[in-house]
Tab-separated table of C-alpha atoms and ligand atoms in Angstrom:
chain	number	residue	atom	x	y	z
V	1	MET	CA	-12.380	-14.506	-11.187
V	2	PHE	CA	-13.592	-11.367	-13.363
V	3	LYS	CA	-15.013	-12.320	-16.334
V	4	PRO	CA	-12.181	-13.865	-19.341
V	5	ASP	CA	-13.111	-9.869	-21.711
V	6	VAL	CA	-12.082	-8.569	-18.445
V	7	TYR	CA	-8.525	-9.276	-19.121
V	8	ARG	CA	-8.506	-9.953	-22.652
V	9	LYS	CA	-8.931	-5.779	-22.905
V	10	ARG	CA	-6.633	-5.073	-20.201
V	11	ARG	CA	-4.076	-7.205	-22.109
V	12	ASP	CA	-5.329	-5.075	-25.565
V	13	LYS	CA	-4.548	-1.729	-24.272
V	14	LEU	CA	-0.949	-3.436	-23.838
V	15	VAL	CA	-1.148	-4.127	-27.070
V	16	LYS	CA	-2.292	-0.593	-28.351
V	17	ASP	CA	-0.209	1.307	-25.778
V	18	ILE	CA	3.073	-0.942	-26.488
V	19	GLY	CA	3.411	-1.366	-29.709
V	20	SER	CA	6.031	-3.746	-30.986
V	21	GLY	CA	7.168	-7.271	-29.717
V	22	LEU	CA	6.900	-8.889	-26.403
V	23	VAL	CA	5.229	-8.388	-23.692
V	24	LEU	CA	6.631	-10.204	-20.563
V	25	LEU	CA	4.461	-11.197	-17.937
V	26	PRO	CA	5.611	-14.030	-14.867
V	27	GLY	CA	3.025	-14.738	-12.021
V	28	ASN	CA	4.737	-16.146	-8.374
V	29	GLU	CA	6.279	-19.008	-7.032
V	30	ASP	CA	5.734	-20.062	-3.740
V	31	SER	CA	8.879	-18.735	-1.462
V	32	PRO	CA	10.568	-20.508	1.256
V	33	MET	CA	10.974	-19.721	4.728
V	34	ASN	CA	13.371	-21.727	6.686
V	35	TYR	CA	13.183	-25.241	4.403
V	36	ARG	CA	12.029	-25.582	0.506
V	37	ALA	CA	8.669	-26.845	2.001
V	38	ASN	CA	8.017	-24.772	4.321
V	39	THR	CA	6.917	-21.269	1.952
V	40	TYR	CA	5.357	-18.464	3.074
V	41	HIS	CA	1.900	-18.083	2.171
V	42	PHE	CA	1.466	-17.792	-1.272
V	43	ARG	CA	0.452	-14.741	-3.251
V	44	GLN	CA	0.584	-13.985	-6.300
V	45	ASP	CA	2.170	-11.163	-8.437
V	46	SER	CA	-0.008	-7.797	-8.805
V	47	SER	CA	0.470	-7.399	-12.389
V	48	PHE	CA	-0.207	-11.088	-13.298
V	49	LEU	CA	-3.034	-10.758	-11.646
V	50	TYR	CA	-4.045	-7.993	-12.879
V	51	PHE	CA	-3.971	-9.106	-16.821
V	52	PHE	CA	-4.380	-12.769	-16.095
V	53	GLY	CA	-6.298	-13.299	-13.280
V	54	ILE	CA	-5.168	-16.023	-11.683
V	55	ASP	CA	-3.989	-16.632	-8.472
V	56	GLN	CA	-1.586	-20.188	-8.638
V	57	GLN	CA	1.953	-21.070	-8.610
V	58	GLY	CA	4.133	-21.670	-11.591
V	59	LEU	CA	2.659	-19.948	-14.432
V	60	GLY	CA	3.513	-16.895	-17.417
V	61	GLY	CA	1.877	-14.965	-18.803
V	62	LEU	CA	3.450	-13.803	-22.643
V	63	ILE	CA	1.661	-10.958	-25.135
V	64	ASP	CA	3.459	-11.045	-28.382
V	65	LEU	CA	2.425	-7.229	-29.084
V	66	ASP	CA	3.430	-8.217	-33.500
V	67	ASN	CA	0.391	-10.181	-33.617
V	68	GLY	CA	-2.032	-10.422	-30.822
V	69	THR	CA	-1.419	-14.037	-29.916
V	70	HIS	CA	-1.959	-13.646	-26.096
V	71	MET	CA	0.168	-16.649	-24.257
V	72	LEU	CA	-0.051	-18.624	-20.913
V	73	PHE	CA	1.683	-21.344	-19.945
V	74	GLY	CA	1.849	-23.136	-16.483
V	75	ASP	CA	1.927	-27.125	-16.185
V	76	ASP	CA	-0.825	-29.140	-15.087
V	77	ALA	CA	-1.012	-30.599	-11.426
V	78	GLY	CA	0.924	-34.358	-11.483
V	79	ILE	CA	-0.036	-37.441	-9.052
V	80	ASP	CA	2.799	-35.976	-6.950
V	81	ASP	CA	1.106	-32.839	-6.372
V	82	ILE	CA	-2.239	-33.766	-5.949
V	83	ILE	CA	-1.209	-36.295	-3.740
V	84	TRP	CA	0.256	-33.144	-1.853
V	85	MET	CA	-1.708	-29.906	-2.469
V	86	GLY	CA	-5.511	-31.453	-3.908
V	87	GLU	CA	-6.301	-31.069	-7.670
V	88	ARG	CA	-5.972	-28.231	-10.051
V	89	PRO	CA	-7.837	-26.334	-12.553
V	90	THR	CA	-5.689	-27.844	-16.136
V	91	ILE	CA	-3.832	-24.893	-17.625
V	92	GLN	CA	-6.085	-25.061	-20.813
V	93	SER	CA	-9.533	-23.437	-18.181
V	94	LEU	CA	-6.658	-21.279	-16.377
V	95	GLY	CA	-6.476	-19.970	-19.920
V	96	GLU	CA	-9.638	-19.607	-20.718
V	97	LYS	CA	-11.139	-17.813	-17.778
V	98	ALA	CA	-7.896	-15.411	-18.299
V	99	GLY	CA	-9.615	-15.112	-22.533
V	100	VAL	CA	-6.414	-15.874	-23.547
V	101	ASP	CA	-5.744	-17.322	-27.008
V	102	LYS	CA	-2.799	-20.565	-26.555
V	103	CYS	CA	-1.416	-22.324	-23.223
V	104	TYR	CA	1.619	-24.125	-22.965
V	105	PRO	CA	3.654	-26.146	-20.467
V	106	TYR	CA	6.128	-24.017	-18.071
V	107	ASN	CA	9.459	-24.815	-20.336
V	108	GLU	CA	7.990	-23.470	-23.375
V	109	LEU	CA	7.774	-19.969	-22.583
V	110	GLU	CA	11.764	-20.294	-22.062
V	111	LYS	CA	12.157	-21.243	-25.240
V	112	ILE	CA	10.070	-19.314	-27.356
V	113	LEU	CA	11.820	-16.086	-24.879
V	114	LYS	CA	15.490	-17.358	-26.230
V	115	LYS	CA	14.211	-17.278	-29.884
V	116	ALA	CA	12.731	-13.486	-30.027
V	117	ILE	CA	16.501	-12.867	-27.770
V	118	ALA	CA	18.071	-13.977	-30.951
V	119	SER	CA	16.419	-12.441	-33.378
V	120	LYS	CA	16.838	-9.546	-31.773
V	121	ARG	CA	12.819	-9.168	-30.080
V	122	VAL	CA	12.672	-6.653	-27.376
V	123	VAL	CA	11.348	-8.185	-24.979
V	124	HIS	CA	9.790	-5.991	-22.159
V	125	TYR	CA	9.129	-6.670	-18.444
V	126	LEU	CA	8.355	-4.577	-14.838
V	127	PRO	CA	11.085	-4.375	-12.893
V	128	PRO	CA	11.581	-7.428	-10.628
V	129	TYR	CA	11.948	-6.506	-7.022
V	130	ARG	CA	11.871	-10.698	-5.451
V	131	GLU	CA	15.369	-12.421	-5.780
V	132	GLU	CA	14.318	-15.755	-8.119
V	133	ARG	CA	12.651	-13.807	-10.505
V	134	MET	CA	15.957	-11.584	-11.503
V	135	LEU	CA	17.783	-15.147	-11.353
V	136	ARG	CA	15.100	-15.779	-13.590
V	137	LEU	CA	14.838	-13.665	-15.739
V	138	GLU	CA	18.090	-13.797	-15.547
V	139	SER	CA	18.065	-17.434	-17.507
V	140	TRP	CA	15.363	-16.873	-19.750
V	141	LEU	CA	16.531	-13.131	-20.828
V	142	GLY	CA	20.938	-13.373	-20.806
V	143	ILE	CA	20.853	-10.718	-18.955
V	144	HIS	CA	22.858	-10.626	-15.563
V	145	HIS	CA	21.018	-9.734	-12.461
V	146	ALA	CA	22.690	-6.584	-11.886
V	147	GLU	CA	21.317	-5.504	-15.049
V	148	VAL	CA	17.690	-6.457	-15.225
V	149	ALA	CA	16.203	-4.657	-13.041
V	150	LYS	CA	18.425	-1.764	-15.538
V	151	ASN	CA	16.546	-3.519	-18.794
V	152	SER	CA	13.029	-3.633	-17.425
V	153	SER	CA	11.049	-1.589	-19.887
V	154	PRO	CA	9.359	2.193	-18.389
V	155	ARG	CA	6.701	1.569	-21.498
V	156	LEU	CA	5.610	-1.099	-20.555
V	157	ILE	CA	6.108	0.889	-16.795
V	158	LYS	CA	3.837	3.337	-18.019
V	159	ALA	CA	1.497	1.036	-20.006
V	160	VAL	CA	0.891	-0.790	-16.765
V	161	VAL	CA	0.700	2.412	-14.263
V	162	SER	CA	-2.289	4.210	-16.604
V	163	GLN	CA	-4.451	1.481	-16.359
V	164	ARG	CA	-3.571	0.264	-12.634
V	165	SER	CA	-3.682	3.464	-11.754
V	166	VAL	CA	-7.149	4.229	-12.214
V	167	LYS	CA	-10.279	1.413	-10.747
V	168	SER	CA	-13.484	0.255	-12.815
V	169	ASP	CA	-16.114	0.243	-10.115
V	170	ASP	CA	-15.708	-3.807	-10.239
V	171	GLU	CA	-12.181	-3.341	-8.421
V	172	THR	CA	-13.923	-0.159	-6.531
V	173	ALA	CA	-15.554	-2.397	-5.172
V	174	GLU	CA	-13.598	-5.303	-4.206
V	175	ILE	CA	-11.536	-2.883	-2.445
V	176	GLU	CA	-14.896	-1.466	-0.277
V	177	LYS	CA	-14.767	-5.141	0.952
V	178	ALA	CA	-11.324	-4.580	1.714
V	179	VAL	CA	-12.199	-1.637	4.079
V	180	ASN	CA	-15.746	-3.157	5.511
V	181	ILE	CA	-13.488	-6.165	6.469
V	182	ALA	CA	-11.548	-3.577	7.866
V	183	TYR	CA	-14.225	-1.847	10.281
V	184	GLU	CA	-14.676	-4.937	11.699
V	185	MET	CA	-9.969	-5.427	12.705
V	186	HIS	CA	-11.038	-2.155	13.960
V	187	THR	CA	-14.091	-1.611	16.119
V	188	THR	CA	-12.799	-4.331	17.749
V	189	ALA	CA	-9.055	-3.317	18.185
V	190	MET	CA	-10.612	-0.546	19.956
V	191	ARG	CA	-12.804	-1.617	22.222
V	192	MET	CA	-9.926	-3.936	23.216
V	193	ALA	CA	-7.520	-1.208	23.553
V	194	MET	CA	-8.198	-1.594	27.948
V	195	PRO	CA	-5.581	-1.155	30.028
V	196	GLY	CA	-4.282	-4.318	31.043
V	197	ILE	CA	-3.837	-6.084	27.817
V	198	TYR	CA	-0.595	-6.732	25.817
V	199	GLU	CA	-0.775	-4.863	21.951
V	200	ARG	CA	-0.189	-9.073	20.722
V	201	GLN	CA	-3.316	-9.777	22.199
V	202	ILE	CA	-5.075	-7.335	20.050
V	203	ALA	CA	-3.155	-7.631	16.779
V	204	GLY	CA	-3.506	-11.816	17.445
V	205	ARG	CA	-8.427	-10.218	17.470
V	206	ILE	CA	-7.439	-8.505	14.809
V	207	GLU	CA	-5.861	-10.501	11.800
V	208	GLY	CA	-7.472	-13.534	12.627
V	209	ILE	CA	-10.231	-11.431	11.027
V	210	SER	CA	-9.425	-10.809	8.918
V	211	LEU	CA	-8.108	-14.573	8.250
V	212	ALA	CA	-11.370	-15.452	9.136
V	213	HIS	CA	-13.361	-13.445	5.789
V	214	GLY	CA	-10.398	-16.439	3.764
V	215	ASN	CA	-7.556	-13.380	3.494
V	216	PRO	CA	-4.408	-12.598	4.904
V	217	VAL	CA	-3.968	-9.211	6.363
V	218	SER	CA	-3.202	-6.528	3.729
V	219	PHE	CA	0.582	-5.146	5.233
V	220	PRO	CA	2.366	-6.682	8.573
V	221	VAL	CA	-0.470	-5.301	10.603
V	222	ILE	CA	1.265	-2.017	12.885
V	223	LEU	CA	-0.532	-1.730	16.419
V	224	SER	CA	1.431	0.241	19.824
V	225	ILE	CA	1.477	2.550	22.621
V	226	HIS	CA	4.707	3.143	20.315
V	227	GLY	CA	3.036	5.147	17.954
V	228	GLN	CA	5.433	7.595	16.973
V	229	THR	CA	7.400	4.537	15.448
V	230	LEU	CA	5.034	4.722	11.628
V	231	HIS	CA	6.107	0.751	10.950
V	232	ASN	CA	6.039	0.076	14.070
V	233	HIS	CA	5.441	-4.000	14.213
V	234	TYR	CA	6.236	-5.115	17.628
V	235	HIS	CA	3.561	-6.214	19.978
V	236	GLY	CA	4.512	-7.008	22.840
V	237	ASN	CA	3.810	-3.970	24.996
V	238	LEU	CA	1.203	-4.335	27.685
V	239	LEU	CA	-1.804	-1.219	27.999
V	240	LYS	CA	-1.778	1.377	30.372
V	241	LYS	CA	-4.193	4.490	30.821
V	242	GLY	CA	-2.332	7.683	29.450
V	243	TYR	CA	-1.144	5.527	26.178
V	244	ILE	CA	-2.097	6.128	22.752
V	245	MET	CA	-2.720	3.282	20.175
V	246	VAL	CA	-2.286	3.242	16.985
V	247	THR	CA	-3.364	0.688	14.400
V	248	ASP	CA	-2.697	0.216	10.927
V	249	ALA	CA	-3.956	-2.871	9.994
V	250	GLY	CA	-6.319	-3.968	5.958
V	251	SER	CA	-7.477	-7.633	4.365
V	252	GLU	CA	-7.129	-8.662	1.394
V	253	THR	CA	-9.970	-9.712	-0.135
V	254	ASP	CA	-10.226	-13.416	-2.660
V	255	MET	CA	-9.170	-11.068	-5.532
V	256	ARG	CA	-6.229	-9.266	-3.345
V	257	TYR	CA	-7.931	-6.078	-3.978
V	258	ALA	CA	-6.341	-4.406	-0.352
V	259	SER	CA	-7.329	-1.751	2.946
V	260	ASP	CA	-5.168	0.109	5.258
V	261	ILE	CA	-6.753	1.757	7.326
V	262	THR	CA	-5.144	3.734	11.020
V	263	ARG	CA	-7.217	4.396	13.744
V	264	SER	CA	-5.600	5.976	16.734
V	265	VAL	CA	-7.406	5.462	20.598
V	266	ALA	CA	-6.269	6.583	24.168
V	267	VAL	CA	-5.931	3.607	26.587
V	268	GLY	CA	-9.314	2.866	28.165
V	269	GLY	CA	-11.543	4.625	25.535
V	270	LYS	CA	-11.026	8.261	26.932
V	271	PHE	CA	-8.982	10.694	25.434
V	272	LEU	CA	-6.993	13.411	28.449
V	273	PRO	CA	-6.968	17.407	27.557
V	274	GLU	CA	-4.250	16.610	25.701
V	275	GLN	CA	-4.464	13.693	23.408
V	276	LYS	CA	-7.204	15.253	22.203
V	277	ASP	CA	-5.202	18.046	20.696
V	278	ILE	CA	-2.970	16.304	18.939
V	279	TYR	CA	-6.195	13.898	17.637
V	280	GLU	CA	-8.448	17.245	16.431
V	281	ILE	CA	-5.944	18.847	14.298
V	282	VAL	CA	-4.613	15.413	12.727
V	283	LEU	CA	-8.406	15.354	12.039
V	284	SER	CA	-9.246	18.446	10.981
V	285	ALA	CA	-5.719	17.533	8.760
V	286	LEU	CA	-7.865	14.956	7.446
V	287	GLN	CA	-11.046	16.134	6.741
V	288	SER	CA	-9.498	18.742	4.574
V	289	SER	CA	-7.611	16.742	2.268
V	290	ILE	CA	-11.029	15.111	2.369
V	291	ASP	CA	-12.599	17.923	1.230
V	292	GLU	CA	-10.066	19.000	-1.174
V	293	ILE	CA	-10.135	15.794	-2.970
V	294	LYS	CA	-10.897	15.954	-6.282
V	295	PRO	CA	-10.420	15.425	-10.423
V	296	GLY	CA	-7.619	17.571	-11.450
V	297	VAL	CA	-5.595	18.648	-7.987
V	298	PRO	CA	-2.017	17.200	-7.344
V	299	TYR	CA	-2.561	15.445	-4.072
V	300	ARG	CA	0.874	17.317	-3.824
V	301	ASP	CA	-1.270	20.174	-2.837
V	302	ILE	CA	-2.943	19.109	-0.676
V	303	HIS	CA	-0.176	17.263	1.384
V	304	LEU	CA	1.089	20.443	2.133
V	305	LYS	CA	-2.040	22.513	2.663
V	306	ALA	CA	-2.806	19.271	5.466
V	307	SER	CA	0.541	19.789	6.737
V	308	GLU	CA	-0.144	23.685	7.744
V	309	ILE	CA	-3.085	22.970	8.856
V	310	ILE	CA	-0.762	20.632	11.531
V	311	ALA	CA	1.412	23.065	11.588
V	312	ARG	CA	-1.155	25.642	12.512
V	313	GLY	CA	-2.204	23.702	15.621
V	314	LEU	CA	0.805	23.602	16.415
V	315	LYS	CA	0.732	27.246	17.054
V	316	ASP	CA	-2.451	26.875	19.081
V	317	ILE	CA	-0.684	24.648	21.600
V	318	GLY	CA	2.246	26.167	21.872
V	319	LEU	CA	4.476	23.249	19.752
V	320	MET	CA	4.954	25.432	16.393
V	321	LYS	CA	5.349	29.748	16.577
V	322	GLY	CA	5.624	31.843	13.381
V	323	ASP	CA	4.212	31.426	10.446
V	324	PRO	CA	2.733	28.153	8.836
V	325	GLU	CA	2.987	28.524	5.924
V	326	GLU	CA	6.450	29.952	5.759
V	327	ALA	CA	7.221	26.810	7.958
V	328	VAL	CA	5.372	23.883	6.182
V	329	SER	CA	7.575	25.600	2.936
V	330	ASN	CA	10.628	25.208	4.732
V	331	GLY	CA	9.835	21.503	6.429
V	332	ALA	CA	9.193	22.316	9.670
V	333	HIS	CA	6.229	20.583	10.362
V	334	ALA	CA	8.182	17.168	9.443
V	335	LEU	CA	9.834	16.964	12.647
V	336	PHE	CA	6.155	15.879	13.479
V	337	PHE	CA	4.814	14.771	10.115
V	338	PRO	CA	7.236	12.988	9.033
V	339	HIS	CA	5.864	11.275	5.974
V	340	GLY	CA	3.771	11.951	2.833
V	341	LEU	CA	-0.556	12.431	3.421
V	342	GLY	CA	-1.129	8.943	0.771
V	343	HIS	CA	-0.777	6.628	-1.920
V	344	MET	CA	-2.773	4.510	-4.429
V	345	LEU	CA	-4.006	1.898	-3.676
V	346	GLY	CA	-5.550	-1.720	-4.991
V	347	LEU	CA	-3.935	-4.981	-5.643
V	348	ASP	CA	-1.394	-3.597	-3.392
V	349	ALA	CA	-1.909	-1.539	-0.271
V	350	HIS	CA	0.433	0.730	-1.482
V	351	ASP	CA	-0.414	-0.142	-4.826
V	352	MET	CA	2.136	-0.450	-7.674
V	353	GLU	CA	5.319	0.356	-5.793
V	354	ASP	CA	7.415	-1.925	-7.831
V	355	LEU	CA	6.339	-0.542	-10.472
V	356	GLY	CA	8.913	1.954	-9.040
V	357	GLU	CA	7.339	4.910	-6.575
V	358	ASN	CA	7.986	7.796	-8.679
V	359	ASN	CA	6.063	6.300	-12.039
V	360	VAL	CA	3.507	5.853	-10.398
V	361	GLY	CA	3.403	8.682	-8.062
V	362	TYR	CA	4.968	11.835	-9.529
V	363	ASP	CA	5.546	12.477	-13.342
V	364	GLU	CA	6.745	15.070	-16.518
V	365	GLU	CA	4.749	17.852	-14.249
V	366	ILE	CA	5.414	16.980	-10.785
V	367	LYS	CA	8.561	15.839	-9.531
V	368	ARG	CA	9.676	15.010	-5.836
V	369	SER	CA	10.945	16.680	-3.581
V	370	ASP	CA	14.047	15.668	-1.809
V	371	GLN	CA	13.331	17.804	1.183
V	372	PHE	CA	13.037	15.822	4.519
V	373	GLY	CA	8.545	14.347	4.971
V	374	LEU	CA	7.964	15.760	1.575
V	375	ALA	CA	10.488	13.153	-0.109
V	376	PHE	CA	8.357	10.078	1.737
V	377	LEU	CA	5.138	11.536	-0.346
V	378	ARG	CA	3.860	8.888	-2.492
V	379	LEU	CA	1.742	10.209	-4.925
V	380	GLY	CA	2.542	13.847	-5.847
V	381	ARG	CA	0.881	14.366	-9.401
V	382	ARG	CA	-2.223	15.482	-10.230
V	383	LEU	CA	-5.623	13.435	-9.169
V	384	GLN	CA	-7.461	11.423	-11.924
V	385	GLN	CA	-11.534	10.345	-11.130
V	386	GLY	CA	-11.049	6.635	-10.486
V	387	PHE	CA	-8.185	6.209	-8.475
V	388	VAL	CA	-8.596	4.364	-4.864
V	389	ILE	CA	-5.560	6.683	-2.474
V	390	THR	CA	-5.541	7.008	1.645
V	391	SER	CA	-5.271	10.024	3.644
V	392	GLU	CA	-3.664	9.408	6.420
V	393	PRO	CA	-2.037	12.464	8.007
V	394	GLY	CA	-0.421	11.976	11.285
V	395	ILE	CA	1.625	13.786	14.285
V	396	TYR	CA	4.292	11.917	16.564
V	397	PHE	CA	6.815	13.114	19.103
V	398	ILE	CA	9.953	10.518	18.401
V	399	PRO	CA	12.441	11.678	21.314
V	400	ALA	CA	15.576	10.972	19.354
V	401	LEU	CA	14.321	13.452	16.090
V	402	ILE	CA	13.283	16.422	18.693
V	403	ASP	CA	16.771	16.420	20.615
V	404	LYS	CA	18.846	15.938	16.948
V	405	TRP	CA	17.030	19.047	15.547
V	406	HIS	CA	16.756	20.354	18.921
V	407	SER	CA	20.908	20.295	19.191
V	408	GLU	CA	21.921	21.465	16.286
V	409	ALA	CA	19.186	24.017	16.523
V	410	LYS	CA	17.103	22.817	13.199
V	411	PHE	CA	14.076	25.382	13.054
V	412	LYS	CA	14.776	26.943	15.742
V	413	ASP	CA	12.018	30.301	14.951
V	414	PHE	CA	8.954	27.746	14.227
V	415	ILE	CA	9.497	24.776	17.350
V	416	ASN	CA	9.076	25.230	20.455
V	417	TYR	CA	11.453	22.823	21.995
V	418	ASP	CA	11.433	24.354	24.882
V	419	LYS	CA	7.412	23.334	26.140
V	420	LEU	CA	8.121	20.164	23.503
V	421	GLN	CA	10.589	18.856	26.336
V	422	SER	CA	7.581	17.761	28.332
V	423	TRP	CA	6.001	15.989	25.211
V	424	LYS	CA	8.516	13.647	24.409
V	425	ASN	CA	6.741	10.515	25.828
V	426	PHE	CA	2.615	11.481	24.509
V	427	GLY	CA	3.533	8.962	21.144
V	428	GLY	CA	2.045	9.070	17.642
V	429	VAL	CA	-1.468	9.900	15.772
V	430	ARG	CA	-2.129	9.039	12.395
V	431	ILE	CA	-5.524	8.469	11.457
V	432	GLU	CA	-6.162	7.183	7.423
V	433	ASP	CA	-8.738	7.069	4.652
V	434	ASP	CA	-9.501	4.109	1.768
V	435	ILE	CA	-10.139	7.450	-0.606
V	436	LEU	CA	-12.180	7.364	-4.374
V	437	VAL	CA	-11.478	9.772	-5.872
V	438	THR	CA	-15.145	10.670	-7.998
V	439	ALA	CA	-16.186	13.472	-10.925
V	440	ASP	CA	-16.130	16.522	-8.597
V	441	GLY	CA	-15.165	15.160	-5.065
V	442	CYS	CA	-14.143	11.658	-3.350
V	443	ARG	CA	-16.437	8.759	-1.355
V	444	VAL	CA	-14.813	7.842	1.496
V	445	LEU	CA	-14.764	3.887	0.607
V	446	GLY	CA	-16.755	1.545	3.224
V	447	LYS	CA	-19.072	1.121	5.982
V	448	PRO	CA	-17.198	4.183	8.269
V	449	ILE	CA	-14.977	3.392	10.627
V	450	PRO	CA	-15.311	5.173	14.155
V	451	LYS	CA	-13.321	8.430	13.494
V	452	THR	CA	-14.527	10.864	15.085
V	453	VAL	CA	-13.484	11.007	19.989
V	454	ALA	CA	-16.813	11.146	20.559
V	455	GLU	CA	-18.201	7.951	18.157
V	456	ILE	CA	-14.401	5.682	19.451
V	457	GLU	CA	-15.463	7.089	23.025
V	458	HIS	CA	-18.738	5.706	22.426
V	459	THR	CA	-17.378	2.561	20.259
V	460	MET	CA	-14.465	1.935	23.022
V	461	SER	CA	-17.285	2.037	25.663
V	462	SER	CA	-18.340	-2.009	24.826
V	463	PRO	CA	-15.373	-3.373	25.631
V	464	VAL	CA	-14.654	-6.629	24.487
V	465	SER	CA	-12.652	-9.801	26.403
V	466	SER	CA	-9.060	-10.251	24.588
U	501	LIG	N1	0.049	0.656	5.590
U	501	LIG	C1	1.267	1.766	5.921
U	501	LIG	C2	0.262	2.621	5.711
U	501	LIG	O1	-0.121	3.162	5.878
U	501	LIG	O2	1.183	4.002	4.339
U	502	MN	MN1	-1.751	2.298	6.493
U	503	MN	MN1	-0.964	3.566	4.201
């Protein structure tokens, strides 16, 4: 945990920003996997972590905005808990670490909330993403569970997004630790990417690296020789020469900050000429975004510039045609780059996505587009110093999408469908870095993970055994 004062100040800022009523920030509970006693790995709610810092089940946080009292609710471990799960710190000692004024048994939370509702006080809460949280809010607040998300507090969402978007130096240092674990995961994946090995052997090894550092991966490992499927979690393919393996994986730190890194490598360690062509286009789109990232620039514009580099590069090798700028403004490049350039990163890999993508990535000035491709851009608004974001351009050959657009003759003035036929088995390339927006530019976080063709081929020239 950070010092108590850090959490206190963050909550005091909420008091100032929101004004009156109560702010309710429940923690997460254990969630059963296939029977009650067999639970998923526990993951604390990220906003609870941000404002109270305690990584433990069965807690709730409440701030009374009208008298400025900060409260923590939870029960000390009983003898059964101690027998099965071990000793736990007392709620009082946890409350001190979080800098609260008062600690109460958990069931007091419901009583205080019901009293507040009866006296028509406003209870501000964030939109729930777990069904059990919806049911709990239904019973605490007397709102039908189907209405719970709709009644969440726009003011609280706004205040939380504005605080969590700008990372302190201590938070950035945590993210950087997570990137350095990802360095080990990705260089190991590269060096294992040899013909005759199954994807699952590599996926298992890199997940193990994260766990061996003490924490789980920050999202399920994406690792596939069919990288054209953007979030491919199937790891049953045998690696063969001629394929590109896309690995998109990161780790969490003890404090639950995340990394989210992608590398794409040629199986066997030597890029074929056409693989190199595509790789270099994606790399130059990434590099151009790194050159552009600085406070004040809308990330949407950087996404569009990266898209133009992709369209221009694909034109140079004959897969696209026409004016690249026009192709991008029409959305034709999205056949190859159907997702957004990046998103915020922090306590979540997709930071604060539970608070609503548009609340996090867009604002009054920059609204989300509904154009295919651009619509998947999670972060469009102007960058600020202290944002930590990903840049993750890619080029993919998705046979079903190519066939669909071809059959509709969609953007036939921008896409060379004849030439594309022989590329349908190419797969995909994505390269993703984690980046801090600084006062006058940006800094790619962590120990540099091999990224150029030469760096990757060099790393892969010393394979590790499976
Ligand atoms: N790992 C998912 C993403 O890069 O957004
Ligand atoms: Mn990723
Ligand atoms: Mn990402």
